[in-house]
């Protein structure tokens, strides 16, 4: 990058700035904080990713008064760049002049200058659009971006095709009544609970597909781990020999993605003190065995599913054994899994399905799907569902599908656990829960 | 890639196959077509991206009968790979054995073996999940993937941060009554007409953001160029000097993206005979001047907007002059643009906004946005809107925003025009129009 006095920088990194020490540069940024110190002042500038310290000294900035400047102002600043080991990123800008490009109409409701934002979750939600201006709050979403980009990069490298499927749909795929309903030109419609049917449809012609898209659950939960609209990282792969192929693909994807985060998010990892997990072979346990183990640990109270407490117990159990922070739990009971999941041929009360837990939280549900038409119709009928109501879905099976399986990952949950956040709302730019429809 | 007899390939390219000629390989694929020819038969196998010819000869495939095999079967095929210049990709597989993994429950409603799918648009929509299995139909979506990936790659290279914003929202940003409404836990909600407000909000802390996400328009149109749910490629950039910065960014993005398509989609470009446009400087014309020009060409009948016919006339005009297949039209009348668009300070009846036309179709709307709180409140009031109803939006302006602008691109429209399709439904995997809610 060539640097000249008349060149305007967009969000240079500290390393780029250091390389340009000794030169006159121009920077456009937001005034993050001003600290007056005797005759001079430190004006911290916030770019799209970094904080850059600048120094105001009337002697060398004769055309501007510091009183013209307030926190929140967007400015065009010109000055001499110099190395300064005491500054946060080892560099500072000696201001020679600045122009205010725009400014707030009133003082901000939150103090962004503190190292950590001093606000309750409720306050952060109320002033969401301001809270996100805090360096630590926004950093979460650079990490989230890297998770999504790492996922995508890996899937593309494995010949998966990216798809975009409709979220306004005629029928729900995941069962239950927890769907948002709307009127679609006089037809009753729902918001997609998952791209399940579409992913399976696309396996018939792309063999392997993935999607990064919105998922809707009209659940009345109000917990630290549920959102009513979230971002799903979904994939589906054909010609598998069993669900182990899907689990292996996910393991390799997570290894790639965590490496991607490390490579692309060094400043955010440092800022948030993120512990990026090393992923080797991920331990696996069958649900029935997990239940027996959990009973010895004081959990396992629900015989059909894992409770949040169980998930934490399993995490601690494997971590203490030095087996890492991820656990696959497989063969969930048929009763608790949707109609498209394949039953275990050796035990039809269990399914060829799995969850992946990360630091004590379910972040993935996946498994092998039914590909045979007759088998799918039979399972629907056994559940009291009318196959005729799912004609557009089973029509795909009728025309042939390869053996296949896949999974869905909650991007916000993955972000939350990676960043060590205690509430999933902190991992969603604009969270949708039962109380929040704005901003 | 190492190739052994016991290794199963996933969707190898013809080039990879050619490099392995002379070896025994295993392939999993779908039987696309069978042509019997005297003692032997050609069995065309369809992988996730290619068609590979295989040859069945009872002499060397003694354990299998051809009668076991039908079009639509998913198989595991083993055989000797050999160069065969007369085959479509210069390679064929001499079958030594195959296993049927799954098969259709009934014959397919469309004949996929024809070079082009012989079906009307209506039939293709009715049997959408089958039509997409045709090589030409699915190829459109590999090109669409490349457009989205090229866009993303470019935005990331320019320090834009990828965001995921909610599609269930409290208020509409684009004006008009054409929104889908739903009940959100007792609160009236709508599906987002664009990520406009969220993009602007994020500019305050990321400077530059982009999103690939769903966009909803409850328009009662039934045309060849409208969908009610489509994929938006959106970006928004802070610290601009004017809307020209946005137009330059889009031009560079399109140059990058078209190069990406060329690099990654050679098979699909050949199959569909896609004419990837060369993009140099894109011509610009002010709306008022375009109207005057159009009148000399027999168009320009609407004094506030371009009609579809006008868009085609402008395209032809510039193409005939050798100026390429894209045209920017700028400075649209204030009356026809949303409340967040900045008026031209030299002429408040015009806005600092633009459309980009590609091959006679508007594929982008963009411009500079109002960043000043007082200016935004004044424009809302001048339109009879109550700023209090947009508190979560203008609260962002009140806390300060840099000068900024951005745009939204319709991915399906871009795909349609690039691939030379006559109806946008062919550029959407599962189109949503006023008649189609399934599949």
PDB file of C-alpha atoms in Angstrom, chain A residues 10-11 28-30 46-48 74-75 101-106 108-109 129-130 132-133 138 141-142 144-145 148-149 152 156 158-170 180-185 187-189 191 198 201-202 204-208 210 212 216 218-220 228-229 231 239-241 371 373 392 396-403 411 429-430 432-439, chain B residues 10-11 28-30 46-48 74-75 101-106 108-109 129-130 132-133 138 141-142 144-145 148-149 152 156 158-170 180-185 187-189 191 198 201-202 204-208 210 212 216 218-220 228-229 231 239-241 371 373 392 396-403 411 429-430 432-439:
ATOM      1  CA  UNK A  10      -9.634   3.165   5.156  1.00  0.00           C
ATOM      2  CA  UNK A  11      -9.138   1.274   8.409  1.00  0.00           C
ATOM      3  CA  UNK A  28     -11.046   9.080   8.265  1.00  0.00           C
ATOM      4  CA  UNK A  29     -12.391   7.798  11.543  1.00  0.00           C
ATOM      5  CA  UNK A  30     -14.679   8.372  14.507  1.00  0.00           C
ATOM      6  CA  UNK A  46     -11.876   4.440  16.014  1.00  0.00           C
ATOM      7  CA  UNK A  47     -11.648   2.970  12.529  1.00  0.00           C
ATOM      8  CA  UNK A  48     -13.733   0.030  11.315  1.00  0.00           C
ATOM      9  CA  UNK A  74     -16.585  11.551  12.397  1.00  0.00           C
ATOM     10  CA  UNK A  75     -13.441  13.304  11.170  1.00  0.00           C
ATOM     11  CA  UNK A 101     -17.441  15.361   8.650  1.00  0.00           C
ATOM     12  CA  UNK A 102     -20.483  14.674  10.812  1.00  0.00           C
ATOM     13  CA  UNK A 103     -21.408  14.660  14.476  1.00  0.00           C
ATOM     14  CA  UNK A 104     -24.024  13.274  16.878  1.00  0.00           C
ATOM     15  CA  UNK A 105     -27.094  15.386  17.596  1.00  0.00           C
ATOM     16  CA  UNK A 106     -26.982  14.556  21.279  1.00  0.00           C
ATOM     17  CA  UNK A 108     -24.497   9.051  23.554  1.00  0.00           C
ATOM     18  CA  UNK A 109     -26.543   7.090  26.116  1.00  0.00           C
ATOM     19  CA  UNK A 129     -27.177   0.313  18.052  1.00  0.00           C
ATOM     20  CA  UNK A 130     -24.865   2.242  20.375  1.00  0.00           C
ATOM     21  CA  UNK A 132     -22.227  -2.271  19.200  1.00  0.00           C
ATOM     22  CA  UNK A 133     -19.904   0.712  18.751  1.00  0.00           C
ATOM     23  CA  UNK A 138     -18.273  -5.329  17.785  1.00  0.00           C
ATOM     24  CA  UNK A 141     -19.026 -10.094  15.101  1.00  0.00           C
ATOM     25  CA  UNK A 142     -15.642 -10.093  13.392  1.00  0.00           C
ATOM     26  CA  UNK A 144     -18.631 -14.511  13.832  1.00  0.00           C
ATOM     27  CA  UNK A 145     -17.774 -13.416  10.315  1.00  0.00           C
ATOM     28  CA  UNK A 148     -19.052 -18.200   8.646  1.00  0.00           C
ATOM     29  CA  UNK A 149     -16.233 -17.551   6.157  1.00  0.00           C
ATOM     30  CA  UNK A 152     -17.911 -21.578   3.599  1.00  0.00           C
ATOM     31  CA  UNK A 156     -16.397 -25.079  -1.174  1.00  0.00           C
ATOM     32  CA  UNK A 158     -15.070 -30.184  -0.528  1.00  0.00           C
ATOM     33  CA  UNK A 159     -17.187 -29.608  -3.661  1.00  0.00           C
ATOM     34  CA  UNK A 160     -20.304 -28.483  -1.833  1.00  0.00           C
ATOM     35  CA  UNK A 161     -22.505 -26.047  -3.746  1.00  0.00           C
ATOM     36  CA  UNK A 162     -23.883 -23.022  -1.910  1.00  0.00           C
ATOM     37  CA  UNK A 163     -27.637 -22.655  -2.174  1.00  0.00           C
ATOM     38  CA  UNK A 164     -30.199 -20.009  -1.248  1.00  0.00           C
ATOM     39  CA  UNK A 165     -33.562 -21.493  -0.338  1.00  0.00           C
ATOM     40  CA  UNK A 166     -36.855 -19.750   0.451  1.00  0.00           C
ATOM     41  CA  UNK A 167     -37.745 -18.925   4.035  1.00  0.00           C
ATOM     42  CA  UNK A 168     -41.427 -18.464   3.250  1.00  0.00           C
ATOM     43  CA  UNK A 169     -42.656 -22.029   2.976  1.00  0.00           C
ATOM     44  CA  UNK A 170     -45.855 -23.990   2.734  1.00  0.00           C
ATOM     45  CA  UNK A 180     -44.307 -18.240  12.631  1.00  0.00           C
ATOM     46  CA  UNK A 181     -47.336 -18.032  10.392  1.00  0.00           C
ATOM     47  CA  UNK A 182     -48.139 -15.485   7.733  1.00  0.00           C
ATOM     48  CA  UNK A 183     -50.545 -14.879   4.934  1.00  0.00           C
ATOM     49  CA  UNK A 184     -48.944 -15.320   1.514  1.00  0.00           C
ATOM     50  CA  UNK A 185     -51.327 -13.818  -1.032  1.00  0.00           C
ATOM     51  CA  UNK A 187     -52.309 -18.883   1.173  1.00  0.00           C
ATOM     52  CA  UNK A 188     -51.330 -19.928   4.708  1.00  0.00           C
ATOM     53  CA  UNK A 189     -47.539 -19.935   4.966  1.00  0.00           C
ATOM     54  CA  UNK A 191     -41.273 -19.171   8.086  1.00  0.00           C
ATOM     55  CA  UNK A 198     -34.586 -27.969   0.253  1.00  0.00           C
ATOM     56  CA  UNK A 201     -33.969 -31.844  -2.717  1.00  0.00           C
ATOM     57  CA  UNK A 202     -30.693 -30.322  -3.890  1.00  0.00           C
ATOM     58  CA  UNK A 204     -30.445 -35.113  -5.856  1.00  0.00           C
ATOM     59  CA  UNK A 205     -28.634 -32.886  -8.355  1.00  0.00           C
ATOM     60  CA  UNK A 206     -25.638 -31.264  -6.614  1.00  0.00           C
ATOM     61  CA  UNK A 207     -24.701 -34.267  -4.402  1.00  0.00           C
ATOM     62  CA  UNK A 208     -23.390 -31.874  -1.757  1.00  0.00           C
ATOM     63  CA  UNK A 210     -24.617 -25.963   2.016  1.00  0.00           C
ATOM     64  CA  UNK A 212     -25.824 -19.929   5.403  1.00  0.00           C
ATOM     65  CA  UNK A 216     -37.054 -19.313  12.505  1.00  0.00           C
ATOM     66  CA  UNK A 218     -41.502 -19.448  17.275  1.00  0.00           C
ATOM     67  CA  UNK A 219     -40.585 -20.943  20.631  1.00  0.00           C
ATOM     68  CA  UNK A 220     -41.741 -19.157  23.742  1.00  0.00           C
ATOM     69  CA  UNK A 228     -36.288 -16.891  17.641  1.00  0.00           C
ATOM     70  CA  UNK A 229     -34.409 -15.942  14.480  1.00  0.00           C
ATOM     71  CA  UNK A 231     -28.309 -17.953  11.381  1.00  0.00           C
ATOM     72  CA  UNK A 239     -23.655 -40.933  -1.202  1.00  0.00           C
ATOM     73  CA  UNK A 240     -22.690 -41.364   2.425  1.00  0.00           C
ATOM     74  CA  UNK A 241     -22.059 -44.771   3.933  1.00  0.00           C
ATOM     75  CA  UNK A 371     -33.832 -41.563   1.219  1.00  0.00           C
ATOM     76  CA  UNK A 373     -39.761 -43.296  -0.670  1.00  0.00           C
ATOM     77  CA  UNK A 392     -43.811 -31.671  -2.578  1.00  0.00           C
ATOM     78  CA  UNK A 396     -38.474 -35.825  -4.208  1.00  0.00           C
ATOM     79  CA  UNK A 397     -38.050 -39.254  -2.607  1.00  0.00           C
ATOM     80  CA  UNK A 398     -40.350 -40.778  -5.193  1.00  0.00           C
ATOM     81  CA  UNK A 399     -38.039 -39.542  -7.962  1.00  0.00           C
ATOM     82  CA  UNK A 400     -34.984 -40.986  -6.205  1.00  0.00           C
ATOM     83  CA  UNK A 401     -32.419 -39.699  -3.732  1.00  0.00           C
ATOM     84  CA  UNK A 402     -28.972 -41.046  -2.931  1.00  0.00           C
ATOM     85  CA  UNK A 403     -28.266 -42.141   0.649  1.00  0.00           C
ATOM     86  CA  UNK A 411     -23.850 -19.709  14.191  1.00  0.00           C
ATOM     87  CA  UNK A 429     -26.200  -8.181  16.094  1.00  0.00           C
ATOM     88  CA  UNK A 430     -29.921  -7.509  16.494  1.00  0.00           C
ATOM     89  CA  UNK A 432     -34.933 -11.542  18.129  1.00  0.00           C
ATOM     90  CA  UNK A 433     -36.409 -12.964  21.299  1.00  0.00           C
ATOM     91  CA  UNK A 434     -39.891 -12.962  22.717  1.00  0.00           C
ATOM     92  CA  UNK A 435     -39.431  -9.370  23.887  1.00  0.00           C
ATOM     93  CA  UNK A 436     -37.281  -7.853  21.150  1.00  0.00           C
ATOM     94  CA  UNK A 437     -38.527  -6.989  17.695  1.00  0.00           C
ATOM     95  CA  UNK A 438     -36.516  -3.739  17.468  1.00  0.00           C
ATOM     96  CA  UNK A 439     -34.005  -2.557  16.563  1.00  0.00           C
TER      97      UNK A 439
ATOM     98  CA  UNK B  10     -16.836 -37.601  -5.213  1.00  0.00           C
ATOM     99  CA  UNK B  11     -17.666 -35.684  -8.362  1.00  0.00           C
ATOM    100  CA  UNK B  28     -20.761 -42.912  -6.874  1.00  0.00           C
ATOM    101  CA  UNK B  29     -23.273 -41.216  -9.131  1.00  0.00           C
ATOM    102  CA  UNK B  30     -26.790 -41.171 -10.547  1.00  0.00           C
ATOM    103  CA  UNK B  46     -24.364 -37.815 -13.432  1.00  0.00           C
ATOM    104  CA  UNK B  47     -22.163 -36.597 -10.607  1.00  0.00           C
ATOM    105  CA  UNK B  48     -22.764 -33.385  -8.688  1.00  0.00           C
ATOM    106  CA  UNK B  74     -27.994 -44.015  -7.604  1.00  0.00           C
ATOM    107  CA  UNK B  75     -25.084 -46.405  -7.991  1.00  0.00           C
ATOM    108  CA  UNK B 101     -27.634 -47.754  -3.711  1.00  0.00           C
ATOM    109  CA  UNK B 102     -31.139 -46.377  -4.137  1.00  0.00           C
ATOM    110  CA  UNK B 103     -33.737 -45.972  -6.854  1.00  0.00           C
ATOM    111  CA  UNK B 104     -36.840 -43.964  -7.706  1.00  0.00           C
ATOM    112  CA  UNK B 105     -40.216 -45.376  -6.685  1.00  0.00           C
ATOM    113  CA  UNK B 106     -41.789 -44.393 -10.001  1.00  0.00           C
ATOM    114  CA  UNK B 108     -39.703 -39.377 -13.484  1.00  0.00           C
ATOM    115  CA  UNK B 109     -42.305 -36.908 -14.804  1.00  0.00           C
ATOM    116  CA  UNK B 129     -37.479 -30.594  -7.861  1.00  0.00           C
ATOM    117  CA  UNK B 130     -37.072 -32.829 -10.922  1.00  0.00           C
ATOM    118  CA  UNK B 132     -33.352 -28.997 -11.447  1.00  0.00           C
ATOM    119  CA  UNK B 133     -31.766 -32.408 -12.047  1.00  0.00           C
ATOM    120  CA  UNK B 138     -28.689 -26.874 -12.331  1.00  0.00           C
ATOM    121  CA  UNK B 141     -27.044 -22.209  -9.886  1.00  0.00           C
ATOM    122  CA  UNK B 142     -23.349 -22.993 -10.071  1.00  0.00           C
ATOM    123  CA  UNK B 144     -25.202 -18.054  -9.215  1.00  0.00           C
ATOM    124  CA  UNK B 145     -22.947 -19.487  -6.526  1.00  0.00           C
ATOM    125  CA  UNK B 148     -22.246 -14.641  -4.693  1.00  0.00           C
ATOM    126  CA  UNK B 149     -18.761 -15.966  -3.901  1.00  0.00           C
ATOM    127  CA  UNK B 152     -18.103 -11.836  -1.062  1.00  0.00           C
ATOM    128  CA  UNK B 156     -13.761  -8.963   2.127  1.00  0.00           C
ATOM    129  CA  UNK B 158     -11.941  -4.213   0.635  1.00  0.00           C
ATOM    130  CA  UNK B 159     -12.301  -4.508   4.432  1.00  0.00           C
ATOM    131  CA  UNK B 160     -16.069  -4.896   4.434  1.00  0.00           C
ATOM    132  CA  UNK B 161     -17.458  -6.936   7.332  1.00  0.00           C
ATOM    133  CA  UNK B 162     -20.126  -9.521   6.575  1.00  0.00           C
ATOM    134  CA  UNK B 163     -23.259  -9.129   8.693  1.00  0.00           C
ATOM    135  CA  UNK B 164     -26.413 -11.150   9.299  1.00  0.00           C
ATOM    136  CA  UNK B 165     -29.408  -8.980  10.086  1.00  0.00           C
ATOM    137  CA  UNK B 166     -32.932  -9.978  11.111  1.00  0.00           C
ATOM    138  CA  UNK B 167     -35.621 -10.402   8.500  1.00  0.00           C
ATOM    139  CA  UNK B 168     -38.444 -10.153  11.024  1.00  0.00           C
ATOM    140  CA  UNK B 169     -38.632  -6.446  11.675  1.00  0.00           C
ATOM    141  CA  UNK B 170     -40.823  -3.891  13.344  1.00  0.00           C
ATOM    142  CA  UNK B 180     -45.559  -9.290   4.326  1.00  0.00           C
ATOM    143  CA  UNK B 181     -47.062  -9.013   7.773  1.00  0.00           C
ATOM    144  CA  UNK B 182     -46.923 -11.478  10.622  1.00  0.00           C
ATOM    145  CA  UNK B 183     -47.708 -11.748  14.270  1.00  0.00           C
ATOM    146  CA  UNK B 184     -44.574 -11.819  16.419  1.00  0.00           C
ATOM    147  CA  UNK B 185     -45.643 -12.943  19.876  1.00  0.00           C
ATOM    148  CA  UNK B 187     -46.521  -7.678  18.168  1.00  0.00           C
ATOM    149  CA  UNK B 188     -47.240  -6.640  14.570  1.00  0.00           C
ATOM    150  CA  UNK B 189     -44.159  -7.398  12.471  1.00  0.00           C
ATOM    151  CA  UNK B 191     -40.574  -9.236   6.714  1.00  0.00           C
ATOM    152  CA  UNK B 198     -29.265  -2.416   9.726  1.00  0.00           C
ATOM    153  CA  UNK B 201     -26.497   1.105  11.775  1.00  0.00           C
ATOM    154  CA  UNK B 202     -23.447  -1.106  11.260  1.00  0.00           C
ATOM    155  CA  UNK B 204     -21.303   3.419  12.592  1.00  0.00           C
ATOM    156  CA  UNK B 205     -18.977   0.737  13.982  1.00  0.00           C
ATOM    157  CA  UNK B 206     -17.649  -1.351  11.068  1.00  0.00           C
ATOM    158  CA  UNK B 207     -17.336   1.506   8.527  1.00  0.00           C
ATOM    159  CA  UNK B 208     -18.026  -0.949   5.716  1.00  0.00           C
ATOM    160  CA  UNK B 210     -22.111  -6.264   3.371  1.00  0.00           C
ATOM    161  CA  UNK B 212     -26.026 -11.758   1.363  1.00  0.00           C
ATOM    162  CA  UNK B 216     -39.153  -9.711   0.807  1.00  0.00           C
ATOM    163  CA  UNK B 218     -45.249  -8.426  -1.150  1.00  0.00           C
ATOM    164  CA  UNK B 219     -45.821  -6.967  -4.600  1.00  0.00           C
ATOM    165  CA  UNK B 220     -48.703  -8.310  -6.626  1.00  0.00           C
ATOM    166  CA  UNK B 228     -41.535 -11.962  -3.911  1.00  0.00           C
ATOM    167  CA  UNK B 229     -38.556 -13.429  -2.055  1.00  0.00           C
ATOM    168  CA  UNK B 231     -31.469 -12.867  -2.488  1.00  0.00           C
ATOM    169  CA  UNK B 239     -16.684   7.989   4.876  1.00  0.00           C
ATOM    170  CA  UNK B 240     -17.599   8.423   1.228  1.00  0.00           C
ATOM    171  CA  UNK B 241     -17.104  11.716  -0.577  1.00  0.00           C
ATOM    172  CA  UNK B 371     -26.377  10.781   7.766  1.00  0.00           C
ATOM    173  CA  UNK B 373     -30.104  13.586  12.252  1.00  0.00           C
ATOM    174  CA  UNK B 392     -34.899   2.907  16.544  1.00  0.00           C
ATOM    175  CA  UNK B 396     -28.757   5.817  15.083  1.00  0.00           C
ATOM    176  CA  UNK B 397     -28.511   9.163  13.298  1.00  0.00           C
ATOM    177  CA  UNK B 398     -28.865  10.987  16.602  1.00  0.00           C
ATOM    178  CA  UNK B 399     -25.786   9.159  17.911  1.00  0.00           C
ATOM    179  CA  UNK B 400     -23.794  10.041  14.812  1.00  0.00           C
ATOM    180  CA  UNK B 401     -23.102   8.413  11.478  1.00  0.00           C
ATOM    181  CA  UNK B 402     -20.309   9.090   8.998  1.00  0.00           C
ATOM    182  CA  UNK B 403     -21.268  10.205   5.489  1.00  0.00           C
ATOM    183  CA  UNK B 411     -28.747 -11.897  -7.223  1.00  0.00           C
ATOM    184  CA  UNK B 429     -33.983 -22.597  -7.098  1.00  0.00           C
ATOM    185  CA  UNK B 430     -37.461 -22.468  -5.574  1.00  0.00           C
ATOM    186  CA  UNK B 432     -41.687 -17.433  -4.732  1.00  0.00           C
ATOM    187  CA  UNK B 433     -44.233 -15.573  -6.820  1.00  0.00           C
ATOM    188  CA  UNK B 434     -47.894 -14.792  -6.317  1.00  0.00           C
ATOM    189  CA  UNK B 435     -48.799 -18.340  -7.369  1.00  0.00           C
ATOM    190  CA  UNK B 436     -45.920 -20.403  -5.979  1.00  0.00           C
ATOM    191  CA  UNK B 437     -45.445 -21.193  -2.317  1.00  0.00           C
ATOM    192  CA  UNK B 438     -44.287 -24.782  -2.945  1.00  0.00           C
ATOM    193  CA  UNK B 439     -41.935 -26.493  -3.342  1.00  0.00           C
TER     194      UNK B 439
END
